[in-house]
XYZ file of C-alpha atoms in Angstrom:
639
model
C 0.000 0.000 0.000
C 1.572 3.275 -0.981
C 1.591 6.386 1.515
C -0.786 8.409 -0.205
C -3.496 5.911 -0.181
C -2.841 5.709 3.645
C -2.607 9.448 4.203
C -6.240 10.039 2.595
C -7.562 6.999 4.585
C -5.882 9.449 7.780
C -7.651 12.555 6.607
C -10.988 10.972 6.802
C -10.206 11.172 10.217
C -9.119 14.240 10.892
C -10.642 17.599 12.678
C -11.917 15.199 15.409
C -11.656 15.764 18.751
C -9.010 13.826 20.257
C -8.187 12.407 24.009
C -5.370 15.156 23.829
C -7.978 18.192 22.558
C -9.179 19.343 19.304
C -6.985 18.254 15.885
C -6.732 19.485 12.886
C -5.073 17.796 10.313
C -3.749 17.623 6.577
C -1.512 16.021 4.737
C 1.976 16.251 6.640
C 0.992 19.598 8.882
C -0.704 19.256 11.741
C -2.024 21.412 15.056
C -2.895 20.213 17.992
C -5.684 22.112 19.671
C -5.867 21.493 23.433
C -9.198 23.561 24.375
C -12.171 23.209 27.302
C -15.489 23.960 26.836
C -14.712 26.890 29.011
C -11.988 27.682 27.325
C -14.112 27.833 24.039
C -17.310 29.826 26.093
C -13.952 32.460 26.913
C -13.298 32.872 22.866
C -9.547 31.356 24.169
C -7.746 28.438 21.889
C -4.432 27.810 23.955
C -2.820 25.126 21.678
C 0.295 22.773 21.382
C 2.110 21.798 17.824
C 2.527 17.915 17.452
C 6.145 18.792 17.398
C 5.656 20.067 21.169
C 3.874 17.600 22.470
C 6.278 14.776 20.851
C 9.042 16.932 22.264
C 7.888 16.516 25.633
C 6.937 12.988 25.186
C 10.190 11.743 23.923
C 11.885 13.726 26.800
C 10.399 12.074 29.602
C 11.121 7.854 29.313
C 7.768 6.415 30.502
C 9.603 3.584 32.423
C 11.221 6.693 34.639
C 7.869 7.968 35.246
C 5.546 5.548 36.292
C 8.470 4.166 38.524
C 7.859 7.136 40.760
C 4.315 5.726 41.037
C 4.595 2.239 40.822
C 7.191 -0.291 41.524
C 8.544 -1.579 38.157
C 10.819 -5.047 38.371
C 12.141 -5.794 34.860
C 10.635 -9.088 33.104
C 12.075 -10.034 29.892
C 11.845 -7.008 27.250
C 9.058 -4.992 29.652
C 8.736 -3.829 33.186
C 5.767 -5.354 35.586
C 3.979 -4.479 38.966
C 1.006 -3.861 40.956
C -1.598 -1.860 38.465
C -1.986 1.822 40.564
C -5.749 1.571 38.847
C -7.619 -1.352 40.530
C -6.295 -3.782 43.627
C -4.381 -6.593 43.112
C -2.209 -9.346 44.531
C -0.116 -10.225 41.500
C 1.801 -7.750 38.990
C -0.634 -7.620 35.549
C 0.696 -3.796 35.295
C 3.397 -3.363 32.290
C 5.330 -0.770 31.211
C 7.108 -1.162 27.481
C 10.522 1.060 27.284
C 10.293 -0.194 23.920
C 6.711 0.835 23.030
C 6.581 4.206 25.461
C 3.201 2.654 26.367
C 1.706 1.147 29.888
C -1.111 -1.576 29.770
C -2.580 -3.340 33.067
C -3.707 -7.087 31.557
C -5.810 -7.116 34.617
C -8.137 -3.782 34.103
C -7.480 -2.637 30.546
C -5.784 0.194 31.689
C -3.201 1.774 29.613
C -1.853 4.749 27.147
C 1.198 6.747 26.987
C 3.103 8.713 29.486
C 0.231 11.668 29.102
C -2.835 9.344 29.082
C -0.819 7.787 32.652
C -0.568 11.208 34.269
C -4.025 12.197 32.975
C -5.921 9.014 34.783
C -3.404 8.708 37.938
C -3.290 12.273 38.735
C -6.487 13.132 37.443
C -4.860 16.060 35.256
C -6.049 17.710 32.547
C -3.866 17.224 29.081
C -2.635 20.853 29.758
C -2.012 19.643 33.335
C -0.220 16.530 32.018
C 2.005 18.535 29.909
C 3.026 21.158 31.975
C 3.975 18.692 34.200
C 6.263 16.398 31.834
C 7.388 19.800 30.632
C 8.809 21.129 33.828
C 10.175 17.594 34.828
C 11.863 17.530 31.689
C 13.317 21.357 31.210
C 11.281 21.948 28.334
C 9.987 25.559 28.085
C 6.154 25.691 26.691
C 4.746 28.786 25.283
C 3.229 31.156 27.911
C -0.489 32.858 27.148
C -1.513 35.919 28.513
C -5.077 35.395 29.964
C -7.624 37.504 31.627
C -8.600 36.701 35.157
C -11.747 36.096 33.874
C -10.432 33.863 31.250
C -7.870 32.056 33.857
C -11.378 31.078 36.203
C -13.120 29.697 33.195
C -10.378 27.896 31.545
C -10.350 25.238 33.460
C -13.233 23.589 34.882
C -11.346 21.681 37.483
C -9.950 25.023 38.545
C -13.282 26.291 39.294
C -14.170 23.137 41.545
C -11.719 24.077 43.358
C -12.166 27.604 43.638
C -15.375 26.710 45.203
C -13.743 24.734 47.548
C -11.109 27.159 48.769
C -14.881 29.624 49.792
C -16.327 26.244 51.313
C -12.776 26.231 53.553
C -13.034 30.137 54.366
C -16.913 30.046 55.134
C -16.312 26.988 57.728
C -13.308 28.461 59.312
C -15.521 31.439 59.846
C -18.575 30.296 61.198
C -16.273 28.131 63.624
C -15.566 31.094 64.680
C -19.081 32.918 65.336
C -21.649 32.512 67.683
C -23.165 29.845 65.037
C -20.184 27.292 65.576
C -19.906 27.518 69.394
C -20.621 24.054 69.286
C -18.190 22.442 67.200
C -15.535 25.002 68.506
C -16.345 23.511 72.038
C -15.894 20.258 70.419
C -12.127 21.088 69.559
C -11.865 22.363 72.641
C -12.558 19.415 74.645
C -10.234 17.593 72.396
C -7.129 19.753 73.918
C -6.732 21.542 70.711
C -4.643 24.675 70.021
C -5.780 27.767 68.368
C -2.573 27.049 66.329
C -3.461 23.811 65.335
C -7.303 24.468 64.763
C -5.306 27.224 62.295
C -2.714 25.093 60.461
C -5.314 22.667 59.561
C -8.614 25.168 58.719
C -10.685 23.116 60.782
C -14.356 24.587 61.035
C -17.963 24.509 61.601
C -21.224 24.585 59.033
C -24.358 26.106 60.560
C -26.675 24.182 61.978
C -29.354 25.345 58.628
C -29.415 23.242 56.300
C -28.798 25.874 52.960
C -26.139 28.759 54.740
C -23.696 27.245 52.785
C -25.777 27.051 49.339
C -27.089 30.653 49.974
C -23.789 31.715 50.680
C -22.170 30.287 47.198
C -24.887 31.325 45.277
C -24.178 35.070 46.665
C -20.766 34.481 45.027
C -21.724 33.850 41.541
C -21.724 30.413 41.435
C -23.814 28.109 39.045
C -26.694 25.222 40.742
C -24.558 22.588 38.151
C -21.006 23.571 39.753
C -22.058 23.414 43.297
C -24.018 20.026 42.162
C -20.394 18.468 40.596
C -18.608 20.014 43.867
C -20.406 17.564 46.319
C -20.966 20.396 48.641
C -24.861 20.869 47.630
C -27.228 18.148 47.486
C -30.510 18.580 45.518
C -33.523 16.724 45.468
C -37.018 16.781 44.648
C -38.420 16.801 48.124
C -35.755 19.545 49.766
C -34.615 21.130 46.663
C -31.159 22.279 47.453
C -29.512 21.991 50.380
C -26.162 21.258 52.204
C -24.347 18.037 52.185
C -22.632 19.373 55.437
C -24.898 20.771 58.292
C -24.360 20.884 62.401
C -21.142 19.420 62.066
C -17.442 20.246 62.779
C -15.530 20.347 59.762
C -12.172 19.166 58.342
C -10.805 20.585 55.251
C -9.349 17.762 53.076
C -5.817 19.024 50.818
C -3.992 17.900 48.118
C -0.587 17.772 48.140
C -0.487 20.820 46.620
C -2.478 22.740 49.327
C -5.546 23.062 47.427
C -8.666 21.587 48.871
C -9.980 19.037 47.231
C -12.727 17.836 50.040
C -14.130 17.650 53.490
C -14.732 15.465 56.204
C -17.348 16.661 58.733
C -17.971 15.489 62.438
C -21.622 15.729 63.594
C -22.272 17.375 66.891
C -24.726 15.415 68.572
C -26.433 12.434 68.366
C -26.794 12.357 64.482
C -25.872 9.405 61.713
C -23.592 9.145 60.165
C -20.958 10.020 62.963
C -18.460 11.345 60.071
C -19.501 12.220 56.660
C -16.760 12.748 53.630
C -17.263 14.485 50.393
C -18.065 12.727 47.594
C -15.603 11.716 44.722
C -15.510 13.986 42.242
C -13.356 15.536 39.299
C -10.761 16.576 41.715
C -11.621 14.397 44.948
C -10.659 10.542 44.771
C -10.023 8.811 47.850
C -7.822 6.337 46.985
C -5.227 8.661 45.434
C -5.182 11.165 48.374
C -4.115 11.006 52.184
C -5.379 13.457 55.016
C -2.398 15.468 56.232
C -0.064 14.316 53.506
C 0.039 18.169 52.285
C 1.804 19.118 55.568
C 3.824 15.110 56.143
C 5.723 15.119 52.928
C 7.551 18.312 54.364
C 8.419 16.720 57.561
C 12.094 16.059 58.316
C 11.247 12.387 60.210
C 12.432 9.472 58.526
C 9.544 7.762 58.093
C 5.359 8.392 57.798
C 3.342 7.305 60.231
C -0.257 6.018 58.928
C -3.271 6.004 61.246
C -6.548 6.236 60.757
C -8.317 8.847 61.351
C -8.634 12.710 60.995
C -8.070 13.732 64.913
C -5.168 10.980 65.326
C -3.280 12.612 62.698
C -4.088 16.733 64.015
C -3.238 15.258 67.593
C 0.316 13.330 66.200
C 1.142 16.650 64.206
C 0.405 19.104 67.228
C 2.587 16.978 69.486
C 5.370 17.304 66.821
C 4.963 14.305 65.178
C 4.297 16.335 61.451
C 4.867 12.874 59.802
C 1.300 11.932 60.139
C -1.208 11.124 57.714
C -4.744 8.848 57.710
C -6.602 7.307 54.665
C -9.908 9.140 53.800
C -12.518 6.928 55.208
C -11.830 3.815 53.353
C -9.442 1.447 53.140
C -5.895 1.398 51.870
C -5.052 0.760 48.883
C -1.595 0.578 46.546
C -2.454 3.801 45.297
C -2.060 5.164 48.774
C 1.106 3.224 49.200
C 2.587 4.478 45.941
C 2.044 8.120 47.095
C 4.043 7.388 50.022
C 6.706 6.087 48.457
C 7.366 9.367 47.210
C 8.318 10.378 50.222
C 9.384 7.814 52.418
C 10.929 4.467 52.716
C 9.805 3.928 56.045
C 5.625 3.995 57.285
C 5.105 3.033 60.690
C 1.512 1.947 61.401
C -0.615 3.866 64.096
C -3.437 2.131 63.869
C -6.039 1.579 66.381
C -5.393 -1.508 69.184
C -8.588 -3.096 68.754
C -9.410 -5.777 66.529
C -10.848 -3.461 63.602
C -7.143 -1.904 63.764
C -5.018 -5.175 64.115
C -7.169 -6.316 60.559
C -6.877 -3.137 58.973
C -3.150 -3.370 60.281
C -2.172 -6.587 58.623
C -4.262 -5.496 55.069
C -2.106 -2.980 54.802
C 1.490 -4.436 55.324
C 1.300 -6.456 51.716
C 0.370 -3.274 49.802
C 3.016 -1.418 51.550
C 5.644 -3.876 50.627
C 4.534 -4.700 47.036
C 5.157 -1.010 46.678
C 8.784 -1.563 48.393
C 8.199 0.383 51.496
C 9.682 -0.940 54.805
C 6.320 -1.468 57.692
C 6.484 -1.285 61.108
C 3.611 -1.497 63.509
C 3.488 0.494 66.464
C 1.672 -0.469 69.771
C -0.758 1.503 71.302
C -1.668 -0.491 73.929
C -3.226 0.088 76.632
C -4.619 2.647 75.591
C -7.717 2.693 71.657
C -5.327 5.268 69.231
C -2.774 8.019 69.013
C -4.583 10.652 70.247
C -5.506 8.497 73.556
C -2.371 7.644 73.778
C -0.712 11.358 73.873
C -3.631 12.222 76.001
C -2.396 10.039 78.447
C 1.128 9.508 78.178
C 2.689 12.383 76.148
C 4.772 13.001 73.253
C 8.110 11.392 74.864
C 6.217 8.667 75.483
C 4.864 7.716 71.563
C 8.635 9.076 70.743
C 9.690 5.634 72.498
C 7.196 3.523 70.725
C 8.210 4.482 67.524
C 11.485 2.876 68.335
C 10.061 -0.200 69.776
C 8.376 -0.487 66.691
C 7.350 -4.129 65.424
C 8.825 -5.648 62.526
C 5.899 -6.068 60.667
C 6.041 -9.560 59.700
C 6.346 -10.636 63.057
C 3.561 -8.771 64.239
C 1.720 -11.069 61.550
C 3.450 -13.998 62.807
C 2.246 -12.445 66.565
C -1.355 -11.948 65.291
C -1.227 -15.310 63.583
C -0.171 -17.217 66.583
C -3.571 -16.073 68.424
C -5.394 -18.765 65.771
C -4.263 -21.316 67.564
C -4.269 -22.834 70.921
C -0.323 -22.649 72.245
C -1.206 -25.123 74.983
C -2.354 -28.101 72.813
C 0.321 -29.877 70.586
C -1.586 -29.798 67.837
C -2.551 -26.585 67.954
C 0.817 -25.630 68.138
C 2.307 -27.848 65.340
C -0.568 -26.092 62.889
C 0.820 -22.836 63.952
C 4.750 -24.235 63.136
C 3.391 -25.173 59.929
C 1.571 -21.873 59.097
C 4.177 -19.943 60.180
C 6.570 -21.994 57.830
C 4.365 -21.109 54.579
C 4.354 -17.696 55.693
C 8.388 -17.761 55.662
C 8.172 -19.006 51.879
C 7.045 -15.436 50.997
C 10.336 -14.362 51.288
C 11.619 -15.278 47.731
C 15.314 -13.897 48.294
C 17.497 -17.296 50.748
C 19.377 -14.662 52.914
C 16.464 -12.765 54.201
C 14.171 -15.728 54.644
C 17.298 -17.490 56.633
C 17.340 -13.961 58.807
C 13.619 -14.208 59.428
C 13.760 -18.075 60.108
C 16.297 -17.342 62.738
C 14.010 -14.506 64.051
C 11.130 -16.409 64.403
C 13.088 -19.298 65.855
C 14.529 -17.359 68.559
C 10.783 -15.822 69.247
C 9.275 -19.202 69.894
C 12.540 -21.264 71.142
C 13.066 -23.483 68.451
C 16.071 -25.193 66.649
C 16.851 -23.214 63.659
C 17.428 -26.286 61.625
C 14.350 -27.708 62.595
C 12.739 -24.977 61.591
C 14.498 -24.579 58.188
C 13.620 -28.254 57.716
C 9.931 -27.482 58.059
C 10.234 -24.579 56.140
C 11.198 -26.968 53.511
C 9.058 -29.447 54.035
C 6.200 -27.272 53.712
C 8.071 -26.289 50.054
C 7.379 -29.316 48.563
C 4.133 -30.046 50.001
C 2.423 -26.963 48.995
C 4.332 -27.430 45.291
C 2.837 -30.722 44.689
C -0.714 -29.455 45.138
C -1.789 -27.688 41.626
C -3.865 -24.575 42.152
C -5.248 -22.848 39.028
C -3.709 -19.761 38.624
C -6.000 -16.478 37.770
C -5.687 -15.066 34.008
C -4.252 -11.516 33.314
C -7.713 -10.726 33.390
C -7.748 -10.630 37.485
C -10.869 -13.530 36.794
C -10.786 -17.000 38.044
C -10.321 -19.192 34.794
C -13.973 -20.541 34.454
C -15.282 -17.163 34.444
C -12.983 -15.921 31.712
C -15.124 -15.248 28.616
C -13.901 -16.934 25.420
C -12.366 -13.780 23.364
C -13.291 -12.761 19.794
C -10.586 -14.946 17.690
C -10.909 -12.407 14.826
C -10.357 -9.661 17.308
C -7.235 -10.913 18.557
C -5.923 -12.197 15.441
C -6.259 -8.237 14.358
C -4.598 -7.275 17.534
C -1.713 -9.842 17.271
C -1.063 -8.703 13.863
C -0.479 -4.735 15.210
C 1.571 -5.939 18.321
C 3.988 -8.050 15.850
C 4.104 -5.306 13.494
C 4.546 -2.724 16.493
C 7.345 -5.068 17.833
C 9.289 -6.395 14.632
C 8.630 -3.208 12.126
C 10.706 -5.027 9.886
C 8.055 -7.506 9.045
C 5.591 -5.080 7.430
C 7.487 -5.542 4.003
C 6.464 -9.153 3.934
C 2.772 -8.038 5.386
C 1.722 -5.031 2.883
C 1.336 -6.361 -0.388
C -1.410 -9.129 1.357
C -3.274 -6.871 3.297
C -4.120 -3.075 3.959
C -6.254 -1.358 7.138
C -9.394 -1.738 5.525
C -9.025 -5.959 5.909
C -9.482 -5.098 9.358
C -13.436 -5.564 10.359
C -12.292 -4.422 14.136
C -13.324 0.013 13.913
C -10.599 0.517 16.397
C -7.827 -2.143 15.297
C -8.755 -0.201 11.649
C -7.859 2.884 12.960
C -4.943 1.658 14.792
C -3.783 0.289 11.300
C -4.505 3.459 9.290
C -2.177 5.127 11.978
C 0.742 2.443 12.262
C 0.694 1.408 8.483
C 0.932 5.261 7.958
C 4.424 5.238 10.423
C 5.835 1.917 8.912
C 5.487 3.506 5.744
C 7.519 6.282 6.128
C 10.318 4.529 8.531
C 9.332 6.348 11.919
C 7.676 3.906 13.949
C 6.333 5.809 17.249
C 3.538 3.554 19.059
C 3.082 6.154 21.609
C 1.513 8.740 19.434
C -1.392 6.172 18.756
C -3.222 6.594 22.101
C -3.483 10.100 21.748
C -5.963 10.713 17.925
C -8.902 8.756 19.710
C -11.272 10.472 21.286
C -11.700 9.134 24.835
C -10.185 7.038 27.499
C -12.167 3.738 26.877
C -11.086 4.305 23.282
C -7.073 4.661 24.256
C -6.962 1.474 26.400
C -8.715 -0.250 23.588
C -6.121 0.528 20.872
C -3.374 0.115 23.939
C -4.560 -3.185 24.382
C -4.254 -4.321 20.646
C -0.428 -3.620 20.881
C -0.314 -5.750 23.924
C -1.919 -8.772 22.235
C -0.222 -11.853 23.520
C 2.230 -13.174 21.665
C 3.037 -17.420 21.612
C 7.053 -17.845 21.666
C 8.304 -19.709 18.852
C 11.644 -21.067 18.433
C 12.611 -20.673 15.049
C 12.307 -17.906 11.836
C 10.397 -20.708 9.685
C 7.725 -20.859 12.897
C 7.513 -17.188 13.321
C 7.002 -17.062 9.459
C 4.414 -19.430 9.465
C 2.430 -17.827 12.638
C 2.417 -14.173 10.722
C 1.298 -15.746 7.791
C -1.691 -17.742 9.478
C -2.493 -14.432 10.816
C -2.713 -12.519 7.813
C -4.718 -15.257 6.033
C -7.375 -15.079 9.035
C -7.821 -11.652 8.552
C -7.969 -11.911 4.510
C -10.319 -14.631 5.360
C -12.729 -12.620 7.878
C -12.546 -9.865 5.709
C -13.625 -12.006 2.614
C -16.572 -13.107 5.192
C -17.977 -10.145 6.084
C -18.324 -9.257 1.958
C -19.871 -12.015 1.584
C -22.594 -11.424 4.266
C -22.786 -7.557 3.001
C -26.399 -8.054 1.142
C -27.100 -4.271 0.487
C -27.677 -4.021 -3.384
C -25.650 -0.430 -3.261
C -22.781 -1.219 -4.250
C -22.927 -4.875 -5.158
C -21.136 -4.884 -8.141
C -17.873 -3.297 -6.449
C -18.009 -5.544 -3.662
C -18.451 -8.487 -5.917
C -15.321 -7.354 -7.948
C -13.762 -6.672 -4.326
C -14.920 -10.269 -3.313
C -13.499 -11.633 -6.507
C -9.976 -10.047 -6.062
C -10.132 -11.038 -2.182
C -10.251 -14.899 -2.993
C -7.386 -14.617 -5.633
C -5.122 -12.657 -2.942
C -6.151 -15.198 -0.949
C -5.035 -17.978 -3.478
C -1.858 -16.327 -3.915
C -1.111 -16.099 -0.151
C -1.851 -19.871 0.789
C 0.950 -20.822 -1.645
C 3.399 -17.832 -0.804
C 6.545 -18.806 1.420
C 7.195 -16.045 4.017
C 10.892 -15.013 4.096
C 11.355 -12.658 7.416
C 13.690 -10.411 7.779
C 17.061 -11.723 9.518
């Protein structure tokens, strides 16, 4: 297929809106709009040339990225680990140096270094590339705006804009006669003016619309305070606050901004603590309480409790390490945020038996992420803030040094599962505690921890290496069915589309070994694909094979939505069966190429609209020859 044919196939595509912004597009030149619909309501069309954005692309290696989010361990010609975008117990998260692309074979996720910036961090493209741009040293053209134009650009800006008057109408009535309550309630909890400042804690009125009444004096729209979680309305109350008779905690990003709030109700009401609602800027599993103020700390580590008043008592004591998950539990995309700024989180969780489980969920995410855990005892006394209470700062100060190792507080917690005083009881535990040692992949630090937990429970270290082993090859003769990149067990696993991946396998070899299109494009062009987004996918990579400059990571970014960029991500990860020699490889692109000739062949077949008919039959008739041709051809790859 020659490059002009491809380019016109391209320019049927083109003046789309993109998952990058508006594009227009001819022939060679192209400009890359990036534009809100604020931005358009403010007559303002802030753009970036493909050039740029390439630029910026190119200068920031996606493996270097995402391993400041996620931790990468190399695995053959890619880099695996724990997807940041759902919860899971084995790596299906990959990152191709190669390719510049990520693609979770678990969730579907995936994209380029943009599309991974714009669904971790919840950035806008703009956001994504000012970002990459500053990390990388590359200057982008500045804009002169209005402030008018600056407060409507962005519609994410505006959320939190709204916010930031939320923050500074709580902090005030906190401190008028209509927040006496809540301000009594701080009070009683020994805290500081100081502290009560440093974290804008404050108070709503005890009416349910103050709030609405006073946003709406401020200019803003029903549909923004509706998106903002702060206003709730229904049919029966029309409008009114999410937040009422309750003392208030402003939730920040990282950056300072506030994203959310958490409010305590005074009184005898349900639910004891409300949080806002996700929204555009506010998800709780990408966000800590306090982590604004705890990244700036100077303390080795982070401590991690869990909840809002353990983490303002910790800080005013002068522990500024502090943070607490937002009402739900942790998750690895917590634990990669931490690793940002630690290598150390000690846990300060509760000492009942809701914080001992929430204790040991949290100790595999925190090590799959490659952070050191340590659990710290708050006994006898329910959390941190008791504790202080009670005991004082020197006092925690010590128990963060007599912090538990945290696998043998799971080997602790484990041990109450069994009865110590029975001999069977206790030979279960042995034997549990043995398969727990087998996590440890690496001989020297299992042999350190065997010796730890020996000299725990006085036993022979050899003995205990012998069960250790023992257990081994018991557990390895059992065969357990292993879960499929998918995340689902294997008998719920839905049979895939053959043709579909067929399609897909032919882009990810092609994507791979460029060198094989040659062989590939005098058999079949994009429009053999029956697949709308493999077809697309093919206009686009045919179109780069063509004219030598094979760059995958571009791909993502011309289709017009998220779903649409892990789709065409995931038919360049297509699995692909290792064979051992060039004659098998030959003969596997071949019977791939001949499926696709064959499908397509199909699909004219079952076309029974009389417009057109007589160029489809010629089509049909040229098909089968091509066909003919192809069964008997020999494929001679590339060396």
């Amino acid at each position: 297929m020659q490059l002009q044919s491809l380019m016109n196939i391209l320019c049927q595509c083109s003046g789309r809106r993109n998952g990058y912004g508006y594009t227009a597009r001819c022939g060679r030149h192209s400009r890359r709009y990036v534009q809100t619909d604020a931005e358009k309501g403010a007559g303002q069309m802030p753009y970036y040339s493909d050039e740029l954005i390439e630029e910026v692309r190119s200068a920031n290696d996606i493996v270097d990225v995402i391993s400041g989010y996620v931790r990468l361990q190399k695995k053959g010609n890619s880099y695996f680990g724990l997807c940041p975008f759902h919860n899971e117990k084995t790596g299906s998260f990959s990152v191709s140096q190669n390719k510049q692309m990520y693609y979770c074979f678990g969730c579907g996720a995936g994209g380029n270094v943009f599309t991974f910036l714009m669904q971790y961090e919840n950035f806008t493209f703009r956001e994504a590339m000012e970002a990459l741009a500053g990390r990388a040293g590359v200057q982008l053209p500045v804009q002169e705006l209005s402030e008018q134009a600056k407060r409507e650009s962005d519609y994410r800006s505006m959320l939190l804009e709204v916010n930031r008057e939320a923050g500074k109408y709580y902090y005030m009535v906190l401190r008028s006669t209509r927040g006496r309550e809540a301000l009594a309630y701080f009070r009683r909890r020994q805290l500081t003016e100081e502290t009560m400042k440093k974290f804008g804690l404050g108070s709503c009125d005890k009416y349910s619309s103050s709030l609405y009444q006073y946003l709406r004096s401020k200019g803003y729209a029903d549909s923004l305070l509706k998106d903002s979680g702060l206003v709730v309305f229904d049919e029966k109350r029309g409008a009114h606050d999410r937040f009422w008779n309750r003392a208030m905690f402003p939730i920040m990003n990282v950056h300072n901004k506030i994203i959310g709030f958490g409010g305590r109700v005074m009184g005898d009401g349900e639910p004891k603590y409300l949080n806002s609602p996700e929204t555009q800027i506010f998800d709780k599993s990408r966000n800590l309480y306090g982590l604004n103020l705890a990244r700036q700390s100077r303390r080795p580590q982070i401590l991690l409790c869990e909840g809002y008043m353990d983490v303002i008592a910790l800080h005013q004591a002068g522990f500024d390490n502090a943070v607490a998950s937002l009402g739900t539990a942790f998750t690895s995309g917590h634990a990669s945020m931490l690793k940002r700024y630690a290598k150390e989180v000690y846990l300060s969780f509760d000492s009942d038996g809701a914080g001992m489980k929430a204790a040991l969920r949290a100790i595999p995410i925190l090590k799959e992420v490659g952070l050191t855990a340590k659990v710290i005892s708050m006994k006898p006394y329910k959390d941190p803030d008791e504790f202080i209470k009670a005991l004082g700062a020197q006092a925690y100060e010590e128990r963060i040094g007599q912090a538990e190792n945290s696998f043998l507080f799971e080997i602790r917690i484990l041990e109450q599962n069994y009865n110590m005083e029975d001999p069977q009881g206790k030979t279960a535990f042995y034997q549990e505690a043995a398969r727990k040692l087998l996590e440890f992949s690496d001989e020297i630090e299992r042999n350190n921890y065997i010796e730890a937990v020996a000299g725990r429970y006085q036993l022979d270290f050899n003995n205990l290496c012998r069960l250790v082993d023992r257990v081994s090859m018991q557990d390895g003769m059992v065969k357990r069915q292993k879960p499929l990149r998918s995340g689902l067990h294997p008998k719920e696993a839905k049979k895939e589309d053959g043709i579909l991946r067929s399609q897909r396998l032919l882009l990810t070899l092609l994507g791979d070994e460029p060198g094989w299109y040659p062989v590939v494009r005098d058999y079949l062009s994009p429009q053999d694909f029956t697949d709308e987004i493999c077809k697309e996918a093919a206009v686009l990579l045919f179109a780069q094979l063509e004219a030598g400059t094979v760059n995958l990571a571009q791909i993502p970014g011309w289709f017009e939505d998220v779903a649409k960029q892990q789709e065409v991500t995931a038919a360049f990860h297509e699995t692909v069966r290792e064979v051992e020699t060039v004659e098998a490889r030959a003969q596997a692109l071949k019977d791939t190429v001949i499926k696709i000739k064959e499908n397509h062949l199909q699909m004219l077949r079952e076309d029974h609209n009389p417009e057109g008919m007589q160029e489809r039959f010629q089509q049909m008739l040229n098909e089968k020859k091509m066909l003919e041709l192809l069964r008997k051809k020999e494929f001679l790859l590339p060396q």
